[in-house]
Structures are given as C-alpha cells and as structure tokens.
Amino acid sequence: MSGIIRKVGVCGAGGTMGAGIAIVTARAGFETVCYDLAQPALDAAAKQTAGFFGKSVDRGKMSAGERDAVLARMRATTSLDDLADCDLVIEAVFEDLKTKQQLFAALDPLCAKHTIFASNTSTLSITEIASQCGRQDRVVGMHFCLPAQLMKLIEMSPGMNTSRETFDTAWSFAEAAGQTPVRTQDKPGFILNALLVPFNNDVIRAVEAGVATPADIDAAIKTGLGYRMGPCELLDLIGLDTQLRLCEAFYPVTLDVRSSAPPLLRRMVAAGHLGRKTGRGFYTYDGNAMFGG
Ligand SMILES: NC(=O)c1ccc[n+]([C@@H]2O[C@H](COP(=O)([O-])OP(=O)(O)OC[C@H]3O[C@@H](n4cnc5c(N)ncnc54)[C@H](O)[C@@H]3O)[C@@H](O)[C@H]2O)c1
C-alpha cells in the first residue's frame, strides 16, 4: 500500500467508470467505499462486479478465497458521510463542472485534512474543479481508461494549485494499485480525449452521412489500422450519453467544431440508445456484463 492511503472512496461507483475504478482499488488491497446517488446503479454495479470476479476465479486468476476478500473490502453507500475517513476520494460522477465542484465542496468539511481528492474527468479542468473546495492543493487529476478494471493507464495531471506532495502521493498510489501513470498538463482532454473525442465525432458524422455502416467502419478501422476495437464498439462501451457530455464540456473550451456534438449523437441519446448500458447503441446487446475477469 502507498504512503498514507489505506482507504479509498469512489464517487459515482454505480457508473461505467466508477464501478471499474472500485474494482482496481479493492483488488489492489485498499478498503473501498463505493458511493453513488442512485441505489439501483450501485446494485447493478455490485452484480457486475461479482460477475467479473466470478470470471477471474473461473479463469484461475484468483482463488475463491481471494475473491471473497476483495468483495469484503468493498462497501456500497448512498451516504456522503461514509467517505469521511477515506484517505483518497476519486470522483467519477457525471462529466459536468458544477456537479464535480459541488461534490468536492461538500466533501471538503467532511474529510480529514490529509485526504486527497482526485477527479477522473475526461475533458474538464482540474484547476476549475478544485476551485470551489477549500483544499485546492490536495486535488489532482487521475484519468483512468475504459474499461478501468482492465486498462492500466492513468493520465495524471496537476491543477495550478496542486502541491508536489499531493501529486507524488497520488502517483505512488497509482503504482501501488498496479496501474501505469503518465503525466499530462491540465489541458482539455489531456492526451487521450484531446485525440479521441473529435475522432469519435468524425465517426458518428460518417455514419450519419451514410459513408458506411457502423459494422463496416469498425471492420475497416480494426483491419486497416490494427485497433483492437472499432470506434462504434468503443462508443457503445463509453456510453453515448457520456460522449455527449464530453462534447458539451470540451467544445466550449476548444471551439473545435469536430468536438461539437453531432446531431445523430443527440438523437441517439434522446432515444435512449446509450450503448451497452441500455442494450442498444450502434449495436444491440443481451445483458450488460463487464469486460474481462
Ligand atoms: N465512459 C468513459 O469512457 C469514461 C472514460 C474515462 C473517464 N470517464 C469520466 O468518468 C466520469 C463518469 O463517466 P461514466 O461514463 O462512468 O458516467 P456514468 O453516467 O456511467 O456514471 C456516472 C455515475 O455518477 C453518479 N452520480 C452523478 N452525480 C453524482 C453525485 N453528485 N454524487 C454521486 N454520484 C453521482 C450517477 O448516478 C452514475 O451512476 C466522467 O467524468 C467521465 O468523463 C468516462
């Protein structure tokens, strides 16, 4: 375990990213409090998590006893107060500046002085997220990659007021959790999303223009560029609603027209075609089991 960090809180733990991040921290030996506003989302995440670790046992990656110990380290709650004694709180709530600012402002008086707040934001400024809480020096960007339970990368970014000690402690934590941190500046989209959000929008516009079907676009990208997953498959995994929130956070600060939400994306979200999480996006799905195990 790293330095002072023993207990980790994950906010938005009922969501796509939060559920995966909680798996990473609990699997690495950290007590993990899984917080979300929505109990049904927490229940669904708990079911997916149990399924994920069940596959890990079936595949010989861990024993049944180890699985039980990991699950025992995870506790789900809808009460913010349960995060009070966490040493690190990682937020993976909706990609909305006010929502994230309000969450950290509410956590600030609850948590211990040493507690570090980390944001998993994909596109927003760490400095702006930190600006409304009383501990700007202890806020850091930790952008996990989808699916978090499988991907090792974390883009680590300091805000303008993040202390060196906070950044180093968070970096050591990332390594102790078995992840691979890379350092980026507090710039819109960091590394991955600065490149990916416009690209994924280009793909949606190509589908809308009838250039090719989602299946043929995915086949072309996978076969021609050697990607493991096609962009339409990836968008269904990311969540079309999350892609829309990314555009709405990203476009106003970049004014890059490729980052603005394509009309087809808006229609798919309005129709509830959010991807894997609703069983329908560019493709249709039975069930919503987590990747890997
Ligand atoms: N989906 C991706 O591919 C991906 C990848 C990397 C980072 N991210 C980032 O992770 C964050 C979450 O994205 P997601 O796709 O997991 O979203 P999601 O919609 O799947 O989940 C968000 C969860 O946050 C909960 N929530 C919302 N407001 C809350 C609050 N105030 N307190 C507690 N819980 C709250 C919701 O109930 C929901 O369960 C965003 O910042 C997003 O940019 C997403």
Tab-separated table of C-alpha atoms and ligand atoms in Angstrom:
chain	number	residue	atom	x	y	z
A	1	MET	CA	0.000	0.000	0.000
A	2	SER	CA	1.181	3.535	-0.662
A	3	GLY	CA	2.069	6.125	2.000
A	4	ILE	CA	-0.921	7.410	3.873
A	5	ILE	CA	-3.518	5.906	1.591
A	6	ARG	CA	-5.357	2.931	3.044
A	7	LYS	CA	-8.976	3.669	2.372
A	8	VAL	CA	-10.351	4.941	-0.937
A	9	GLY	CA	-13.750	6.407	-1.737
A	10	VAL	CA	-15.126	6.182	-5.268
A	11	CYS	CA	-17.911	8.645	-6.156
A	12	GLY	CA	-20.169	7.604	-8.999
A	13	ALA	CA	-19.397	3.957	-8.234
A	14	GLY	CA	-22.643	2.896	-9.864
A	15	GLY	CA	-21.425	4.240	-13.217
A	16	THR	CA	-19.349	2.750	-16.016
A	17	MET	CA	-16.040	4.170	-14.794
A	18	GLY	CA	-16.679	4.286	-11.048
A	19	ALA	CA	-17.541	0.576	-10.915
A	20	GLY	CA	-14.299	-0.305	-12.718
A	21	ILE	CA	-12.167	2.033	-10.584
A	22	ALA	CA	-13.602	0.476	-7.411
A	23	ILE	CA	-12.537	-2.958	-8.709
A	24	VAL	CA	-8.996	-1.666	-9.286
A	25	THR	CA	-8.645	-0.223	-5.782
A	26	ALA	CA	-10.251	-3.129	-3.904
A	27	ARG	CA	-8.288	-5.711	-5.925
A	28	ALA	CA	-5.067	-3.898	-5.012
A	29	GLY	CA	-5.860	-4.244	-1.296
A	30	PHE	CA	-7.423	-0.865	-0.470
A	31	GLU	CA	-10.608	-0.612	1.588
A	32	THR	CA	-13.045	0.831	-0.936
A	33	VAL	CA	-16.220	2.806	-0.262
A	34	CYS	CA	-18.473	2.800	-3.335
A	35	TYR	CA	-20.638	5.924	-3.247
A	36	ASP	CA	-23.379	6.905	-5.685
A	37	LEU	CA	-26.590	8.909	-5.504
A	38	ALA	CA	-28.521	6.090	-7.168
A	39	GLN	CA	-29.059	2.829	-5.236
A	40	PRO	CA	-30.201	0.927	-8.378
A	41	ALA	CA	-26.925	1.887	-10.082
A	42	LEU	CA	-24.959	0.604	-7.075
A	43	ASP	CA	-26.962	-2.632	-7.098
A	44	ALA	CA	-26.292	-3.147	-10.810
A	45	ALA	CA	-22.573	-2.401	-10.302
A	46	ALA	CA	-22.385	-4.878	-7.402
A	47	LYS	CA	-23.903	-7.569	-9.641
A	48	GLN	CA	-21.464	-6.778	-12.473
A	49	THR	CA	-18.543	-6.765	-10.022
A	50	ALA	CA	-19.492	-10.144	-8.568
A	51	GLY	CA	-19.747	-11.477	-12.148
A	52	PHE	CA	-16.349	-10.005	-13.036
A	53	PHE	CA	-14.600	-11.611	-10.053
A	54	GLY	CA	-16.504	-14.859	-10.672
A	55	LYS	CA	-14.864	-14.956	-14.109
A	56	SER	CA	-11.477	-14.165	-12.503
A	57	VAL	CA	-11.874	-17.289	-10.337
A	58	ASP	CA	-13.050	-19.400	-13.295
A	59	ARG	CA	-10.001	-18.267	-15.290
A	60	GLY	CA	-7.611	-19.130	-12.451
A	61	LYS	CA	-6.559	-15.512	-11.876
A	62	MET	CA	-7.558	-15.637	-8.211
A	63	SER	CA	-8.840	-18.162	-5.695
A	64	ALA	CA	-12.397	-18.130	-4.353
A	65	GLY	CA	-10.944	-17.022	-1.001
A	66	GLU	CA	-9.157	-14.064	-2.640
A	67	ARG	CA	-12.365	-13.085	-4.432
A	68	ASP	CA	-14.281	-13.136	-1.151
A	69	ALA	CA	-11.590	-10.989	0.484
A	70	VAL	CA	-11.740	-8.410	-2.347
A	71	LEU	CA	-15.526	-8.240	-2.196
A	72	ALA	CA	-15.348	-7.848	1.589
A	73	ARG	CA	-13.170	-4.757	1.093
A	74	MET	CA	-15.928	-3.089	-0.959
A	75	ARG	CA	-18.823	-1.313	0.688
A	76	ALA	CA	-21.628	0.444	-1.178
A	77	THR	CA	-23.384	3.525	0.150
A	78	THR	CA	-25.617	6.426	-0.863
A	79	SER	CA	-24.451	8.490	2.133
A	80	LEU	CA	-21.660	11.001	1.552
A	81	ASP	CA	-20.790	10.804	5.276
A	82	ASP	CA	-19.386	7.301	4.702
A	83	LEU	CA	-16.484	8.868	2.770
A	84	ALA	CA	-15.361	10.859	5.836
A	85	ASP	CA	-12.464	8.583	6.786
A	86	CYS	CA	-11.116	7.947	3.281
A	87	ASP	CA	-7.529	8.981	2.545
A	88	LEU	CA	-8.242	9.372	-1.151
A	89	VAL	CA	-11.570	10.125	-2.833
A	90	ILE	CA	-11.763	9.545	-6.585
A	91	GLU	CA	-14.749	11.086	-8.295
A	92	ALA	CA	-16.232	9.547	-11.459
A	93	VAL	CA	-19.594	11.341	-11.448
A	94	PHE	CA	-21.247	12.944	-14.469
A	95	GLU	CA	-18.963	14.992	-16.719
A	96	ASP	CA	-20.359	18.317	-15.552
A	97	LEU	CA	-18.245	21.035	-13.925
A	98	LYS	CA	-20.852	22.187	-11.367
A	99	THR	CA	-21.632	18.598	-10.307
A	100	LYS	CA	-17.960	17.886	-9.661
A	101	GLN	CA	-17.323	21.242	-7.945
A	102	GLN	CA	-20.339	20.775	-5.660
A	103	LEU	CA	-19.254	17.250	-4.764
A	104	PHE	CA	-15.747	18.323	-3.706
A	105	ALA	CA	-17.151	21.361	-1.855
A	106	ALA	CA	-19.479	19.034	0.093
A	107	LEU	CA	-16.686	16.549	0.823
A	108	ASP	CA	-14.197	19.182	1.978
A	109	PRO	CA	-15.589	19.750	5.500
A	110	LEU	CA	-16.315	16.021	5.934
A	111	CYS	CA	-12.907	14.580	5.131
A	112	ALA	CA	-9.622	14.672	7.047
A	113	LYS	CA	-7.087	17.384	6.254
A	114	HIS	CA	-4.742	14.955	4.506
A	115	THR	CA	-7.416	13.453	2.237
A	116	ILE	CA	-6.663	13.828	-1.455
A	117	PHE	CA	-9.474	14.450	-3.934
A	118	ALA	CA	-8.888	13.024	-7.405
A	119	SER	CA	-11.000	13.655	-10.474
A	120	ASN	CA	-11.497	11.153	-13.273
A	121	THR	CA	-12.715	13.921	-15.577
A	122	SER	CA	-12.071	13.315	-19.267
A	123	THR	CA	-12.228	16.887	-20.526
A	124	LEU	CA	-12.698	19.391	-17.679
A	125	SER	CA	-10.012	21.461	-15.996
A	126	ILE	CA	-8.639	20.056	-12.729
A	127	THR	CA	-7.930	23.631	-11.592
A	128	GLU	CA	-11.562	24.640	-12.166
A	129	ILE	CA	-12.938	21.505	-10.484
A	130	ALA	CA	-10.712	22.234	-7.463
A	131	SER	CA	-11.563	25.931	-7.316
A	132	GLN	CA	-14.715	25.661	-5.175
A	133	CYS	CA	-13.312	23.495	-2.359
A	134	GLY	CA	-11.006	24.575	0.433
A	135	ARG	CA	-8.138	22.244	-0.483
A	136	GLN	CA	-7.006	23.136	-3.983
A	137	ASP	CA	-3.508	21.919	-3.097
A	138	ARG	CA	-4.890	18.419	-2.477
A	139	VAL	CA	-6.840	17.987	-5.723
A	140	VAL	CA	-5.336	16.082	-8.627
A	141	GLY	CA	-6.423	14.638	-11.973
A	142	MET	CA	-6.434	10.834	-12.257
A	143	HIS	CA	-7.983	9.898	-15.582
A	144	PHE	CA	-8.493	6.149	-15.737
A	145	CYS	CA	-9.046	4.460	-19.067
A	146	LEU	CA	-12.114	2.456	-20.108
A	147	PRO	CA	-12.660	-0.353	-19.079
A	148	ALA	CA	-10.911	0.664	-15.861
A	149	GLN	CA	-10.841	-2.870	-14.437
A	150	LEU	CA	-8.663	-3.979	-17.376
A	151	MET	CA	-6.752	-0.933	-18.601
A	152	LYS	CA	-3.560	0.041	-16.793
A	153	LEU	CA	-3.200	3.637	-17.959
A	154	ILE	CA	-3.916	6.616	-15.702
A	155	GLU	CA	-3.329	10.142	-17.059
A	156	MET	CA	-2.156	12.149	-14.057
A	157	SER	CA	-2.483	15.922	-14.165
A	158	PRO	CA	-1.804	18.561	-11.523
A	159	GLY	CA	-4.022	21.649	-11.294
A	160	MET	CA	-2.397	25.073	-10.933
A	161	ASN	CA	-2.531	24.838	-7.119
A	162	THR	CA	-1.859	21.110	-6.687
A	163	SER	CA	1.063	20.570	-4.320
A	164	ARG	CA	4.031	18.473	-5.303
A	165	GLU	CA	3.355	16.220	-2.302
A	166	THR	CA	-0.228	15.569	-3.436
A	167	PHE	CA	0.853	14.728	-6.962
A	168	ASP	CA	3.625	12.408	-5.759
A	169	THR	CA	1.338	10.644	-3.273
A	170	ALA	CA	-1.329	10.109	-5.940
A	171	TRP	CA	1.332	8.868	-8.383
A	172	SER	CA	2.653	6.363	-5.799
A	173	PHE	CA	-0.906	5.249	-5.125
A	174	ALA	CA	-1.485	4.657	-8.845
A	175	GLU	CA	1.624	2.468	-8.990
A	176	ALA	CA	0.666	0.626	-5.791
A	177	ALA	CA	-2.718	-0.086	-7.378
A	178	GLY	CA	-0.923	-1.813	-10.267
A	179	GLN	CA	-1.576	0.983	-12.764
A	180	THR	CA	0.723	2.813	-15.187
A	181	PRO	CA	0.613	6.584	-14.623
A	182	VAL	CA	1.642	9.115	-17.260
A	183	ARG	CA	1.955	12.839	-16.587
A	184	THR	CA	-0.066	15.332	-18.621
A	185	GLN	CA	-0.846	19.017	-18.291
A	186	ASP	CA	-4.209	20.323	-17.104
A	187	LYS	CA	-5.342	20.901	-20.680
A	188	PRO	CA	-8.757	19.984	-22.195
A	189	GLY	CA	-8.926	16.266	-22.898
A	190	PHE	CA	-5.399	15.613	-21.565
A	191	ILE	CA	-3.809	13.171	-24.039
A	192	LEU	CA	-6.402	10.561	-24.924
A	193	ASN	CA	-9.594	12.583	-25.183
A	194	ALA	CA	-7.955	15.503	-26.954
A	195	LEU	CA	-7.428	12.984	-29.747
A	196	LEU	CA	-10.414	10.687	-29.245
A	197	VAL	CA	-13.427	12.987	-28.790
A	198	PRO	CA	-13.039	14.663	-32.233
A	199	PHE	CA	-12.212	11.316	-33.864
A	200	ASN	CA	-15.287	9.599	-32.413
A	201	ASN	CA	-17.435	12.518	-33.555
A	202	ASP	CA	-15.996	12.168	-37.059
A	203	VAL	CA	-17.106	8.531	-36.988
A	204	ILE	CA	-20.644	9.434	-35.860
A	205	ARG	CA	-20.841	12.023	-38.651
A	206	ALA	CA	-19.648	9.406	-41.159
A	207	VAL	CA	-22.413	7.022	-40.017
A	208	GLU	CA	-24.949	9.838	-40.266
A	209	ALA	CA	-23.746	10.751	-43.760
A	210	GLY	CA	-24.162	7.128	-44.832
A	211	VAL	CA	-20.481	6.677	-45.666
A	212	ALA	CA	-20.656	3.107	-44.321
A	213	THR	CA	-22.449	1.081	-41.658
A	214	PRO	CA	-21.086	1.029	-38.090
A	215	ALA	CA	-20.031	-2.593	-38.644
A	216	ASP	CA	-18.100	-1.727	-41.810
A	217	ILE	CA	-16.446	1.320	-40.203
A	218	ASP	CA	-15.372	-0.848	-37.262
A	219	ALA	CA	-14.101	-3.579	-39.576
A	220	ALA	CA	-12.116	-1.007	-41.578
A	221	ILE	CA	-10.503	0.548	-38.505
A	222	LYS	CA	-9.688	-2.790	-36.896
A	223	THR	CA	-8.375	-4.420	-40.043
A	224	GLY	CA	-6.749	-1.388	-41.629
A	225	LEU	CA	-5.285	0.301	-38.560
A	226	GLY	CA	-4.837	-2.701	-36.295
A	227	TYR	CA	-7.047	-1.324	-33.498
A	228	ARG	CA	-8.440	-3.964	-31.129
A	229	MET	CA	-11.849	-2.324	-31.004
A	230	GLY	CA	-13.773	-0.345	-33.616
A	231	PRO	CA	-14.886	3.212	-32.808
A	232	CYS	CA	-18.607	2.318	-32.854
A	233	GLU	CA	-17.981	-0.583	-30.479
A	234	LEU	CA	-15.945	1.770	-28.306
A	235	LEU	CA	-18.666	4.445	-28.327
A	236	ASP	CA	-21.202	1.832	-27.201
A	237	LEU	CA	-18.851	0.921	-24.361
A	238	ILE	CA	-18.127	4.541	-23.402
A	239	GLY	CA	-21.848	5.348	-23.428
A	240	LEU	CA	-23.408	7.712	-25.960
A	241	ASP	CA	-24.647	9.908	-23.094
A	242	THR	CA	-21.089	10.192	-21.789
A	243	GLN	CA	-19.821	11.072	-25.290
A	244	LEU	CA	-22.461	13.837	-25.433
A	245	ARG	CA	-21.376	15.173	-22.034
A	246	LEU	CA	-17.755	15.082	-23.210
A	247	CYS	CA	-18.677	17.167	-26.274
A	248	GLU	CA	-20.609	19.643	-24.157
A	249	ALA	CA	-17.686	20.056	-21.770
A	250	PHE	CA	-14.989	20.044	-24.462
A	251	TYR	CA	-16.418	22.165	-27.270
A	252	PRO	CA	-16.955	25.438	-25.317
A	253	VAL	CA	-13.292	25.487	-24.255
A	254	THR	CA	-11.726	24.297	-27.523
A	255	LEU	CA	-14.166	25.793	-30.063
A	256	ASP	CA	-13.011	22.958	-32.290
A	257	VAL	CA	-16.020	22.176	-34.456
A	258	ARG	CA	-15.044	18.486	-34.580
A	259	SER	CA	-15.649	18.382	-30.811
A	260	SER	CA	-19.217	19.693	-31.081
A	261	ALA	CA	-21.965	17.100	-30.663
A	262	PRO	CA	-23.106	15.585	-33.973
A	263	PRO	CA	-26.902	15.646	-34.485
A	264	LEU	CA	-27.047	11.826	-34.666
A	265	LEU	CA	-25.413	11.612	-31.222
A	266	ARG	CA	-28.093	13.898	-29.769
A	267	ARG	CA	-30.873	11.837	-31.385
A	268	MET	CA	-29.432	8.539	-30.115
A	269	VAL	CA	-29.212	9.901	-26.568
A	270	ALA	CA	-32.757	11.312	-26.761
A	271	ALA	CA	-33.989	7.895	-27.959
A	272	GLY	CA	-32.231	6.112	-25.075
A	273	HIS	CA	-29.781	4.353	-27.400
A	274	LEU	CA	-26.887	4.844	-24.983
A	275	GLY	CA	-24.873	1.745	-25.939
A	276	ARG	CA	-24.182	-1.279	-23.760
A	277	LYS	CA	-25.724	0.256	-20.674
A	278	THR	CA	-29.214	0.315	-22.278
A	279	GLY	CA	-28.707	-2.716	-24.539
A	280	ARG	CA	-28.790	-0.636	-27.725
A	281	GLY	CA	-26.457	1.835	-29.380
A	282	PHE	CA	-24.771	1.292	-32.726
A	283	TYR	CA	-25.266	-2.419	-31.951
A	284	THR	CA	-27.688	-4.359	-29.742
A	285	TYR	CA	-26.653	-6.327	-26.639
A	286	ASP	CA	-28.062	-9.013	-24.364
A	287	GLY	CA	-27.232	-8.205	-20.741
A	288	ASN	CA	-24.538	-5.825	-19.528
A	289	ALA	CA	-21.733	-7.995	-18.153
A	290	MET	CA	-18.388	-6.302	-17.536
A	291	PHE	CA	-15.468	-6.853	-19.868
A	292	GLY	CA	-12.852	-9.288	-18.603
A	293	GLY	CA	-12.467	-11.120	-15.359
B	1	LIG	N1	-17.229	6.290	-20.019
B	1	LIG	C1	-15.955	6.507	-20.362
B	1	LIG	O1	-15.463	6.005	-21.380
B	1	LIG	C2	-15.044	7.321	-19.494
B	1	LIG	C3	-13.657	7.097	-19.570
B	1	LIG	C4	-12.797	7.822	-18.742
B	1	LIG	C5	-13.331	8.778	-17.891
B	1	LIG	N2	-14.680	8.999	-17.859
B	1	LIG	C6	-15.191	10.013	-16.936
B	1	LIG	O2	-15.734	9.352	-15.805
B	1	LIG	C7	-16.808	10.135	-15.288
B	1	LIG	C8	-18.056	9.289	-15.244
B	1	LIG	O3	-18.383	8.841	-16.550
B	1	LIG	P1	-19.211	7.489	-16.774
B	1	LIG	O4	-19.181	7.201	-18.220
B	1	LIG	O5	-18.773	6.444	-15.791
B	1	LIG	O6	-20.678	8.027	-16.379
B	1	LIG	P2	-21.980	7.192	-15.964
B	1	LIG	O7	-23.137	8.034	-16.389
B	1	LIG	O8	-21.887	5.770	-16.439
B	1	LIG	O9	-21.900	7.165	-14.356
B	1	LIG	C9	-21.938	8.314	-13.557
B	1	LIG	C10	-22.434	7.894	-12.181
B	1	LIG	O10	-22.301	9.041	-11.323
B	1	LIG	C11	-23.439	9.064	-10.488
B	1	LIG	N3	-23.560	10.431	-9.993
B	1	LIG	C12	-23.899	11.542	-10.686
B	1	LIG	N4	-23.827	12.630	-9.886
B	1	LIG	C13	-23.396	12.189	-8.685
B	1	LIG	C14	-23.088	12.833	-7.443
B	1	LIG	N5	-23.202	14.151	-7.290
B	1	LIG	N6	-22.657	12.065	-6.408
B	1	LIG	C15	-22.527	10.711	-6.564
B	1	LIG	N7	-22.809	10.047	-7.699
B	1	LIG	C16	-23.233	10.792	-8.748
B	1	LIG	C17	-24.585	8.593	-11.367
B	1	LIG	O11	-25.673	8.111	-10.584
B	1	LIG	C18	-23.913	7.476	-12.181
B	1	LIG	O12	-24.036	6.219	-11.549
B	1	LIG	C19	-16.926	11.380	-16.185
B	1	LIG	O13	-16.180	12.415	-15.627
B	1	LIG	C20	-16.310	10.884	-17.485
B	1	LIG	O14	-15.810	11.923	-18.269
B	1	LIG	C21	-15.558	8.272	-18.626
